[in-house]
GROMACS .gro file of C-alpha atoms in nm:
model
  426
    1MET     CA    1   0.047  -0.018  -0.010
    2LYS     CA    2   0.119   0.335  -0.080
    3LYS     CA    3   0.150   0.561   0.221
    4ILE     CA    4  -0.057   0.839   0.272
    5GLY     CA    5  -0.001   1.123   0.536
    6PHE     CA    6  -0.299   1.117   0.810
    7PHE     CA    7  -0.167   1.406   1.036
    8LEU     CA    8  -0.571   1.554   1.016
    9LEU     CA    9  -0.716   1.297   1.182
   10LEU     CA   10  -0.477   1.144   1.405
   11ILE     CA   11  -0.536   1.448   1.578
   12LEU     CA   12  -0.925   1.384   1.568
   13MET     CA   13  -0.899   1.087   1.714
   14GLY     CA   14  -0.653   1.242   2.019
   15ALA     CA   15  -0.293   1.023   1.851
   16LEU     CA   16   0.038   1.153   1.684
   17ILE     CA   17   0.188   1.071   1.387
   18VAL     CA   18   0.521   1.176   1.326
   19GLY     CA   19   0.679   1.078   0.919
   20CYS     CA   20   0.444   1.014   0.734
   21SER     CA   21   0.455   1.125   0.327
   22ALA     CA   22   0.147   1.170   0.133
   23SER     CA   23   0.093   1.125  -0.234
   24GLU     CA   24  -0.229   1.195  -0.374
   25THR     CA   25  -0.474   0.954  -0.424
   26GLY     CA   26  -0.849   1.102  -0.613
   27ALA     CA   27  -1.116   0.823  -0.688
   28GLY     CA   28  -1.097   0.966  -1.025
   29ASP     CA   29  -0.746   0.773  -1.078
   30LYS     CA   30  -0.919   0.483  -0.931
   31LYS     CA   31  -0.891   0.165  -1.281
   32THR     CA   32  -1.304   0.125  -1.236
   33ASN     CA   33  -1.409  -0.212  -1.233
   34GLU     CA   34  -1.516  -0.480  -1.535
   35LYS     CA   35  -1.863  -0.577  -1.498
   36LYS     CA   36  -1.945  -0.921  -1.451
   37SER     CA   37  -1.950  -1.182  -1.713
   38GLU     CA   38  -2.269  -1.307  -1.732
   39GLU     CA   39  -2.225  -1.584  -1.931
   40THR     CA   40  -1.991  -1.751  -1.693
   41GLY     CA   41  -2.084  -1.546  -1.349
   42LYS     CA   42  -1.656  -1.463  -1.289
   43GLU     CA   43  -1.521  -1.117  -1.206
   44GLU     CA   44  -1.307  -1.024  -1.484
   45GLY     CA   45  -1.000  -0.758  -1.427
   46LEU     CA   46  -0.941  -0.847  -1.014
   47SER     CA   47  -0.633  -0.998  -0.950
   48GLY     CA   48  -0.385  -0.999  -0.706
   49GLU     CA   49  -0.492  -1.039  -0.270
   50ILE     CA   50  -0.622  -0.810  -0.006
   51THR     CA   51  -0.596  -0.755   0.299
   52VAL     CA   52  -0.961  -0.711   0.603
   53TRP     CA   53  -0.992  -0.638   0.887
   54ALA     CA   54  -1.344  -0.687   1.149
   55HIS     CA   55  -1.410  -0.765   1.532
   56PRO     CA   56  -1.544  -1.088   1.668
   57PHE     CA   57  -1.937  -1.059   1.615
   58THR     CA   58  -2.025  -1.342   1.833
   59GLY     CA   59  -1.895  -1.526   2.156
   60ASN     CA   60  -1.886  -1.797   1.973
   61GLN     CA   61  -1.574  -1.743   1.732
   62GLU     CA   62  -1.588  -2.095   1.629
   63THR     CA   63  -1.937  -2.108   1.417
   64GLU     CA   64  -1.859  -1.730   1.290
   65GLY     CA   65  -1.468  -1.830   1.170
   66ALA     CA   66  -1.661  -2.069   1.012
   67MET     CA   67  -1.946  -1.839   0.867
   68TRP     CA   68  -1.593  -1.596   0.756
   69ASP     CA   69  -1.435  -1.912   0.615
   70GLU     CA   70  -1.680  -1.974   0.405
   71VAL     CA   71  -1.747  -1.638   0.220
   72ILE     CA   72  -1.342  -1.599   0.146
   73ALA     CA   73  -1.357  -1.929   0.002
   74SER     CA   74  -1.615  -1.849  -0.248
   75PHE     CA   75  -1.547  -1.511  -0.355
   76GLU     CA   76  -1.133  -1.625  -0.356
   77GLU     CA   77  -1.331  -1.902  -0.576
   78GLU     CA   78  -1.506  -1.669  -0.779
   79THR     CA   79  -1.249  -1.365  -0.860
   80GLY     CA   80  -0.908  -1.495  -0.795
   81VAL     CA   81  -0.845  -1.229  -0.527
   82LYS     CA   82  -0.607  -1.411  -0.248
   83VAL     CA   83  -0.799  -1.269   0.126
   84ASN     CA   84  -0.598  -1.204   0.379
   85PHE     CA   85  -0.812  -1.150   0.662
   86GLU     CA   86  -0.775  -1.086   1.030
   87GLN     CA   87  -0.968  -1.058   1.278
   88ILE     CA   88  -0.891  -0.724   1.580
   89PRO     CA   89  -0.999  -0.626   1.837
   90TRP     CA   90  -1.266  -0.338   1.923
   91ALA     CA   91  -1.074  -0.239   2.214
   92ASN     CA   92  -0.796   0.079   2.102
   93ARG     CA   93  -0.952  -0.041   1.739
   94ASP     CA   94  -0.854   0.347   1.552
   95GLN     CA   95  -0.528   0.355   1.714
   96LYS     CA   96  -0.484   0.042   1.507
   97VAL     CA   97  -0.609   0.104   1.247
   98LEU     CA   98  -0.416   0.464   1.180
   99THR     CA   99  -0.135   0.334   1.327
  100ALA     CA  100  -0.094   0.032   1.045
  101LEU     CA  101  -0.202   0.267   0.722
  102ALA     CA  102   0.035   0.527   0.784
  103ALA     CA  103   0.314   0.226   0.802
  104ASN     CA  104   0.205   0.141   0.537
  105ASN     CA  105   0.089  -0.265   0.607
  106GLY     CA  106  -0.255  -0.139   0.708
  107PRO     CA  107  -0.601  -0.354   0.609
  108ASP     CA  108  -0.777  -0.243   0.221
  109VAL     CA  109  -1.096  -0.316   0.349
  110PHE     CA  110  -1.252  -0.318   0.769
  111TYR     CA  111  -1.549  -0.216   0.963
  112VAL     CA  112  -1.596   0.125   1.093
  113ILE     CA  113  -1.946   0.288   1.234
  114PRO     CA  114  -2.083   0.554   1.186
  115ASP     CA  115  -1.929   0.807   1.409
  116GLN     CA  116  -1.612   0.652   1.235
  117MET     CA  117  -1.676   0.645   0.899
  118PRO     CA  118  -1.740   1.064   0.842
  119GLN     CA  119  -1.361   1.140   1.057
  120TYR     CA  120  -1.217   0.928   0.826
  121ALA     CA  121  -1.372   1.054   0.447
  122ASP     CA  122  -1.366   1.382   0.538
  123ALA     CA  123  -0.988   1.365   0.608
  124GLY     CA  124  -0.999   1.198   0.259
  125MET     CA  125  -0.891   0.882   0.447
  126LEU     CA  126  -1.153   0.652   0.191
  127LEU     CA  127  -1.217   0.553  -0.069
  128ALA     CA  128  -1.488   0.660  -0.272
  129LEU     CA  129  -1.772   0.349  -0.422
  130ASP     CA  130  -1.938   0.541  -0.656
  131PRO     CA  131  -1.698   0.460  -0.983
  132TYR     CA  132  -1.745   0.095  -0.853
  133LEU     CA  133  -2.061   0.052  -0.853
  134GLU     CA  134  -2.172   0.088  -1.207
  135GLY     CA  135  -2.485  -0.207  -1.205
  136PHE     CA  136  -2.472  -0.324  -0.834
  137ASP     CA  137  -2.820  -0.312  -0.664
  138ILE     CA  138  -2.797  -0.031  -0.425
  139ASP     CA  139  -3.193   0.034  -0.419
  140ASP     CA  140  -3.214  -0.309  -0.219
  141PHE     CA  141  -3.080  -0.110   0.084
  142VAL     CA  142  -3.276  -0.028   0.333
  143ASP     CA  143  -3.187   0.373   0.339
  144THR     CA  144  -3.110   0.503   0.664
  145ALA     CA  145  -2.860   0.228   0.673
  146LEU     CA  146  -2.733   0.432   0.338
  147VAL     CA  147  -2.732   0.740   0.542
  148SER     CA  148  -2.450   0.619   0.767
  149THR     CA  149  -2.241   0.509   0.465
  150THR     CA  150  -2.193   0.867   0.226
  151TRP     CA  151  -2.046   1.197   0.360
  152LYS     CA  152  -2.125   1.537   0.183
  153ASP     CA  153  -2.290   1.269  -0.182
  154GLU     CA  154  -2.047   0.993  -0.242
  155LEU     CA  155  -2.087   0.713  -0.129
  156TYR     CA  156  -1.836   0.574   0.105
  157GLY     CA  157  -1.891   0.219   0.317
  158LEU     CA  158  -2.159  -0.023   0.214
  159PRO     CA  159  -2.404  -0.146   0.469
  160ILE     CA  160  -2.407  -0.509   0.670
  161LEU     CA  161  -2.525  -0.498   0.991
  162GLN     CA  162  -2.784  -0.255   1.197
  163GLU     CA  163  -2.998  -0.224   1.452
  164ALA     CA  164  -3.357  -0.025   1.547
  165TYR     CA  165  -3.399   0.061   1.892
  166THR     CA  166  -3.772   0.091   2.049
  167TYR     CA  167  -3.925   0.031   2.367
  168LEU     CA  168  -4.029  -0.331   2.495
  169TYR     CA  169  -4.324  -0.347   2.774
  170ASN     CA  170  -4.376  -0.555   3.067
  171VAL     CA  171  -4.742  -0.669   2.992
  172ASP     CA  172  -4.806  -0.733   3.389
  173VAL     CA  173  -4.741  -0.355   3.437
  174ILE     CA  174  -4.967  -0.259   3.115
  175LYS     CA  175  -5.262  -0.495   3.298
  176ALA     CA  176  -5.151  -0.265   3.623
  177ILE     CA  177  -5.151   0.008   3.497
  178GLY     CA  178  -5.577  -0.089   3.300
  179GLU     CA  179  -5.454  -0.069   2.968
  180ASP     CA  180  -5.469  -0.283   2.656
  181PRO     CA  181  -5.063  -0.431   2.573
  182GLU     CA  182  -5.285  -0.458   2.198
  183ASN     CA  183  -5.265  -0.147   2.201
  184LEU     CA  184  -4.964   0.017   2.247
  185PRO     CA  185  -4.891   0.408   2.306
  186ALA     CA  186  -4.753   0.550   1.901
  187THR     CA  187  -4.700   0.940   2.019
  188TRP     CA  188  -4.619   1.193   2.282
  189GLU     CA  189  -4.923   1.267   2.406
  190GLU     CA  190  -5.052   0.883   2.427
  191PHE     CA  191  -4.648   0.813   2.638
  192GLU     CA  192  -4.736   1.027   2.870
  193LYS     CA  193  -5.101   0.918   3.003
  194TRP     CA  194  -4.958   0.592   3.043
  195ALA     CA  195  -4.612   0.699   3.268
  196GLU     CA  196  -4.903   0.901   3.475
  197LYS     CA  197  -5.091   0.654   3.575
  198ALA     CA  198  -4.790   0.445   3.610
  199LYS     CA  199  -4.663   0.646   3.812
  200ASP     CA  200  -4.973   0.687   4.023
  201LYS     CA  201  -4.948   0.254   4.049
  202ASP     CA  202  -4.548   0.341   4.170
  203PHE     CA  203  -4.375   0.259   3.808
  204TYR     CA  204  -4.178   0.360   3.679
  205ALA     CA  205  -4.235   0.473   3.273
  206THR     CA  206  -3.873   0.438   3.184
  207SER     CA  207  -3.581   0.402   3.197
  208PHE     CA  208  -3.317   0.741   3.095
  209GLN     CA  209  -2.887   0.635   3.092
  210GLY     CA  210  -2.785   1.006   3.171
  211GLY     CA  211  -2.460   0.919   3.171
  212GLY     CA  212  -2.522   0.714   2.859
  213SER     CA  213  -2.453   0.792   2.500
  214MET     CA  214  -2.677   1.021   2.323
  215ASN     CA  215  -2.835   0.786   2.110
  216GLY     CA  216  -3.013   0.630   2.387
  217THR     CA  217  -3.155   0.901   2.539
  218LEU     CA  218  -3.180   1.259   2.347
  219TYR     CA  219  -3.148   1.246   1.990
  220PRO     CA  220  -3.387   1.004   1.948
  221PHE     CA  221  -3.641   1.167   2.102
  222LEU     CA  222  -3.433   1.535   1.923
  223TRP     CA  223  -3.497   1.345   1.545
  224GLN     CA  224  -3.951   1.263   1.645
  225ALA     CA  225  -3.928   1.688   1.746
  226GLY     CA  226  -3.841   1.717   1.332
  227GLY     CA  227  -3.510   1.818   1.483
  228ASP     CA  228  -3.102   1.670   1.430
  229VAL     CA  229  -2.768   1.833   1.606
  230ILE     CA  230  -2.634   1.990   1.307
  231THR     CA  231  -2.621   1.957   0.943
  232ALA     CA  232  -2.316   1.844   0.699
  233ASP     CA  233  -2.201   2.181   0.637
  234ASN     CA  234  -2.148   2.263   0.982
  235LYS     CA  235  -2.573   2.478   1.034
  236VAL     CA  236  -2.627   2.441   1.455
  237LEU     CA  237  -2.929   2.290   1.492
  238ILE     CA  238  -3.050   2.173   1.836
  239ASN     CA  239  -3.194   2.464   2.002
  240ASN     CA  240  -3.436   2.556   1.692
  241GLU     CA  241  -3.798   2.478   1.830
  242ALA     CA  242  -3.726   2.167   1.819
  243GLY     CA  243  -3.461   2.085   1.937
  244VAL     CA  244  -3.563   2.282   2.284
  245GLU     CA  245  -3.884   2.065   2.307
  246ALA     CA  246  -3.728   1.780   2.249
  247PHE     CA  247  -3.491   1.936   2.610
  248GLU     CA  248  -3.820   1.969   2.752
  249PHE     CA  249  -4.009   1.668   2.666
  250ILE     CA  250  -3.742   1.522   2.899
  251ASN     CA  251  -3.706   1.756   3.159
  252LYS     CA  252  -4.061   1.683   3.186
  253MET     CA  253  -4.019   1.303   3.215
  254TYR     CA  254  -3.720   1.372   3.506
  255SER     CA  255  -3.938   1.638   3.717
  256ASN     CA  256  -4.260   1.438   3.676
  257GLY     CA  257  -4.080   1.182   3.820
  258TRP     CA  258  -4.162   0.925   3.541
  259ILE     CA  259  -3.774   0.839   3.519
  260PRO     CA  260  -3.538   0.679   3.824
  261LYS     CA  261  -3.453   0.985   4.051
  262ASP     CA  262  -3.070   0.838   3.908
  263SER     CA  263  -3.119   0.907   3.582
  264ILE     CA  264  -2.913   1.192   3.538
  265THR     CA  265  -2.573   1.034   3.569
  266ALA     CA  266  -2.719   0.617   3.554
  267MET     CA  267  -2.600   0.371   3.306
  268GLU     CA  268  -2.840   0.160   3.347
  269HIS     CA  269  -3.180   0.029   3.534
  270ASP     CA  270  -3.152  -0.313   3.472
  271ALA     CA  271  -3.250  -0.482   3.865
  272LEU     CA  272  -3.575  -0.218   3.804
  273TRP     CA  273  -3.700  -0.380   3.434
  274GLU     CA  274  -3.618  -0.649   3.557
  275GLY     CA  275  -3.733  -0.646   3.885
  276GLY     CA  276  -4.077  -0.587   3.698
  277LYS     CA  277  -4.063  -0.219   3.887
  278MET     CA  278  -4.046  -0.102   3.487
  279LEU     CA  279  -4.364   0.031   3.306
  280ALA     CA  280  -4.107  -0.001   2.919
  281VAL     CA  281  -3.731   0.060   2.825
  282GLN     CA  282  -3.581   0.135   2.559
  283GLY     CA  283  -3.430  -0.239   2.377
  284SER     CA  284  -3.270  -0.367   2.068
  285GLY     CA  285  -3.233  -0.745   1.937
  286ILE     CA  286  -3.027  -0.793   2.226
  287SER     CA  287  -3.207  -0.676   2.464
  288VAL     CA  288  -3.479  -0.899   2.369
  289SER     CA  289  -3.255  -1.202   2.318
  290ARG     CA  290  -3.140  -1.167   2.688
  291MET     CA  291  -3.513  -1.116   2.721
  292LEU     CA  292  -3.599  -1.448   2.616
  293SER     CA  293  -3.250  -1.596   2.786
  294GLN     CA  294  -3.432  -1.516   3.125
  295ASN     CA  295  -3.772  -1.563   3.082
  296LEU     CA  296  -3.867  -1.241   3.375
  297PHE     CA  297  -4.214  -1.188   3.235
  298GLU     CA  298  -4.381  -1.125   2.938
  299PHE     CA  299  -4.307  -0.872   2.642
  300VAL     CA  300  -4.486  -0.676   2.362
  301ILE     CA  301  -4.304  -0.478   2.090
  302ALA     CA  302  -4.389  -0.097   2.058
  303PRO     CA  303  -4.265   0.072   1.725
  304PRO     CA  304  -4.060   0.322   1.720
  305MET     CA  305  -4.237   0.652   1.854
  306LYS     CA  306  -4.405   0.973   1.655
  307ASN     CA  307  -4.422   1.363   1.807
  308LYS     CA  308  -4.402   1.565   1.460
  309GLU     CA  309  -4.163   1.229   1.311
  310GLN     CA  310  -4.119   0.898   1.390
  311LEU     CA  311  -3.782   0.753   1.445
  312THR     CA  312  -3.567   0.592   1.669
  313TYR     CA  313  -3.222   0.551   1.676
  314GLY     CA  314  -3.025   0.185   1.583
  315THR     CA  315  -2.651   0.200   1.482
  316THR     CA  316  -2.557   0.039   1.103
  317GLY     CA  317  -2.250  -0.104   1.040
  318MET     CA  318  -2.008  -0.089   0.757
  319PHE     CA  319  -1.713  -0.214   0.535
  320VAL     CA  320  -1.439   0.073   0.405
  321ALA     CA  321  -1.189   0.078   0.170
  322PRO     CA  322  -0.905   0.333   0.271
  323ALA     CA  323  -0.795   0.566  -0.007
  324ASN     CA  324  -0.458   0.390  -0.029
  325THR     CA  325  -0.528   0.065  -0.127
  326ASP     CA  326  -0.327  -0.088  -0.382
  327ASN     CA  327  -0.634  -0.291  -0.518
  328PRO     CA  328  -0.834  -0.078  -0.519
  329ALA     CA  329  -1.149  -0.239  -0.823
  330ALA     CA  330  -1.118  -0.638  -0.570
  331ALA     CA  331  -1.165  -0.454  -0.189
  332ALA     CA  332  -1.400  -0.236  -0.314
  333GLU     CA  333  -1.574  -0.634  -0.538
  334PHE     CA  334  -1.543  -0.773  -0.173
  335ILE     CA  335  -1.745  -0.473   0.009
  336LYS     CA  336  -2.055  -0.536  -0.308
  337VAL     CA  337  -1.964  -0.907  -0.215
  338MET     CA  338  -1.953  -0.919   0.114
  339THR     CA  339  -2.271  -0.727   0.197
  340ASN     CA  340  -2.467  -0.894  -0.133
  341SER     CA  341  -2.837  -1.049   0.014
  342GLU     CA  342  -2.713  -1.437   0.025
  343ASN     CA  343  -2.400  -1.374   0.270
  344GLN     CA  344  -2.666  -1.050   0.455
  345LYS     CA  345  -2.777  -1.345   0.499
  346LYS     CA  346  -2.479  -1.565   0.680
  347PHE     CA  347  -2.324  -1.360   0.814
  348ASN     CA  348  -2.620  -1.160   0.980
  349THR     CA  349  -2.773  -1.524   1.127
  350VAL     CA  350  -2.435  -1.614   1.284
  351THR     CA  351  -2.495  -1.249   1.496
  352GLN     CA  352  -2.812  -1.182   1.535
  353TYR     CA  353  -2.813  -0.896   1.322
  354ILE     CA  354  -3.078  -0.663   1.087
  355PRO     CA  355  -2.976  -0.744   0.768
  356THR     CA  356  -2.932  -0.374   0.559
  357ARG     CA  357  -3.157  -0.513   0.241
  358GLU     CA  358  -3.479  -0.619   0.282
  359SER     CA  359  -3.432  -0.914   0.085
  360ALA     CA  360  -3.248  -1.078   0.351
  361LYS     CA  361  -3.453  -1.015   0.628
  362ASP     CA  362  -3.657  -1.348   0.584
  363ILE     CA  363  -3.344  -1.505   0.769
  364PHE     CA  364  -3.510  -1.446   1.134
  365GLY     CA  365  -3.823  -1.653   1.003
  366GLU     CA  366  -4.051  -1.765   1.338
  367GLN     CA  367  -3.772  -1.540   1.545
  368LYS     CA  368  -4.062  -1.322   1.638
  369TYR     CA  369  -3.921  -1.045   1.833
  370LEU     CA  370  -3.639  -0.980   1.578
  371ALA     CA  371  -3.894  -1.001   1.303
  372GLN     CA  372  -4.080  -0.712   1.352
  373LEU     CA  373  -3.770  -0.545   1.484
  374ALA     CA  374  -3.602  -0.556   1.170
  375THR     CA  375  -3.957  -0.400   0.965
  376TYR     CA  376  -3.907  -0.111   1.221
  377THR     CA  377  -3.515  -0.035   1.069
  378GLU     CA  378  -3.705   0.248   0.798
  379PHE     CA  379  -3.725   0.421   1.111
  380ALA     CA  380  -3.314   0.413   1.252
  381LEU     CA  381  -3.087   0.751   1.204
  382PRO     CA  382  -2.755   0.576   1.278
  383GLY     CA  383  -2.694   0.913   1.470
  384VAL     CA  384  -2.485   1.200   1.428
  385ILE     CA  385  -2.311   1.194   1.118
  386HIS     CA  386  -2.045   1.406   1.160
  387PRO     CA  387  -1.650   1.415   1.194
  388GLU     CA  388  -1.757   1.619   1.529
  389GLY     CA  389  -2.058   1.330   1.549
  390ARG     CA  390  -1.839   1.153   1.859
  391THR     CA  391  -1.648   1.512   2.038
  392ILE     CA  392  -1.985   1.684   2.078
  393MET     CA  393  -2.100   1.508   2.197
  394PRO     CA  394  -2.022   1.547   2.598
  395LEU     CA  395  -2.070   1.869   2.588
  396ILE     CA  396  -2.454   1.765   2.480
  397GLN     CA  397  -2.466   1.562   2.752
  398ALA     CA  398  -2.361   1.825   3.008
  399GLU     CA  399  -2.532   2.051   2.899
  400LEU     CA  400  -2.866   1.825   2.928
  401GLN     CA  401  -2.764   1.697   3.278
  402THR     CA  402  -2.749   2.061   3.414
  403MET     CA  403  -3.108   2.078   3.326
  404MET     CA  404  -3.253   1.758   3.432
  405GLU     CA  405  -2.998   1.881   3.774
  406GLY     CA  406  -3.220   2.259   3.776
  407LYS     CA  407  -2.996   2.449   3.705
  408LYS     CA  408  -3.061   2.527   3.365
  409THR     CA  409  -3.379   2.609   3.148
  410PRO     CA  410  -3.481   2.333   2.857
  411GLN     CA  411  -3.352   2.704   2.607
  412GLU     CA  412  -3.117   2.772   2.803
  413ALA     CA  413  -2.919   2.418   2.841
  414ALA     CA  414  -3.039   2.345   2.449
  415ASN     CA  415  -2.893   2.703   2.320
  416ASP     CA  416  -2.561   2.617   2.604
  417ALA     CA  417  -2.535   2.313   2.405
  418ALA     CA  418  -2.516   2.518   2.103
  419LYS     CA  419  -2.247   2.729   2.176
  420ALA     CA  420  -2.045   2.461   2.297
  421ILE     CA  421  -2.110   2.238   1.941
  422GLU     CA  422  -2.021   2.559   1.767
  423GLY     CA  423  -1.709   2.658   1.980
  424LYS     CA  424  -1.593   2.325   1.856
  425ILE     CA  425  -1.609   2.321   1.525
  426ASN     CA  426  -1.554   2.642   1.471
   0.00000   0.00000   0.00000
């Protein structure tokens, strides 16, 4: 691989690597992929080898390893390209990738999540995939899954997995407050009525993990109010009317006692939920699997809530290629093949995430809860897609916590969050 300078991004990630030479590798200079021969089904014009890095996605490495062996063997036979696969740990993954690429021994394909992609893309580190997608079926992907793979109108990755967070309700608590488990709240207004009834019966309405990620606290309400945090061109929106409405809703939940008193800094409320003291919690496929394994009580899943918009949070995982790969055509082809419908079924059957292709969502069969969650990915946004998305999160969190402590009004907290964001990006 040719060396390129990563100084800008290394500063961004808090690491410093010195002495990297720079060479420009524009997407327009890349050799585009030749089409598959319709007669043979073989990929023409590909050769050489690529290195692929991915993380462990399950606790069963034997099954996961067999899946990778099958996918890679098929790709190698189809294309003639040798694949060197390496599994790397989640811990310190940014520094490992950046250090390896700068030292000229990094991967040609690697896995990233939504808050990594715009940082890498904005620094010119990723290969734009658009030139390699002629004739490729992009329409089968869920629209929300492609949000996190695109930066400033360029596609830099293809998604392999998705999640959708929504409320799981305790059926016993629903009945205790005199409501119907087949008629769950669909709007903020309806949820508020149930929350007040839950409080009157000495239940909490829901969990609020104020010490955790904004993806699970403020952002879903912000999107449901019709708002956003920041645009790609650095316009800060968090303190507009919709933003303030989201702050107000959270403040109302806390002030009214619908969420626990420790919600300002809490990381979880598992004991309250599992002990039957809570009406609902936000959860995803992992939450469902845990509930089924514990078999504590009957639960039902509601569609994502709506205020002005029906939206929620759900991460997306994708494969990308570095801009300085020596084999861009093969790297792009591997990403395309890895995320096709057949391989998404294999990958997500093993990992139990939700496929990002509509044609692959039938893998859950009789797993009714996961099949239900899979229908909600159309509402699942992957977070704040911006190079500073990760770094502005604690700034917003601090203002939200100050508001919940009663030291600022929702408007003041939203305004100060906007100021903090502007100070970071300017």
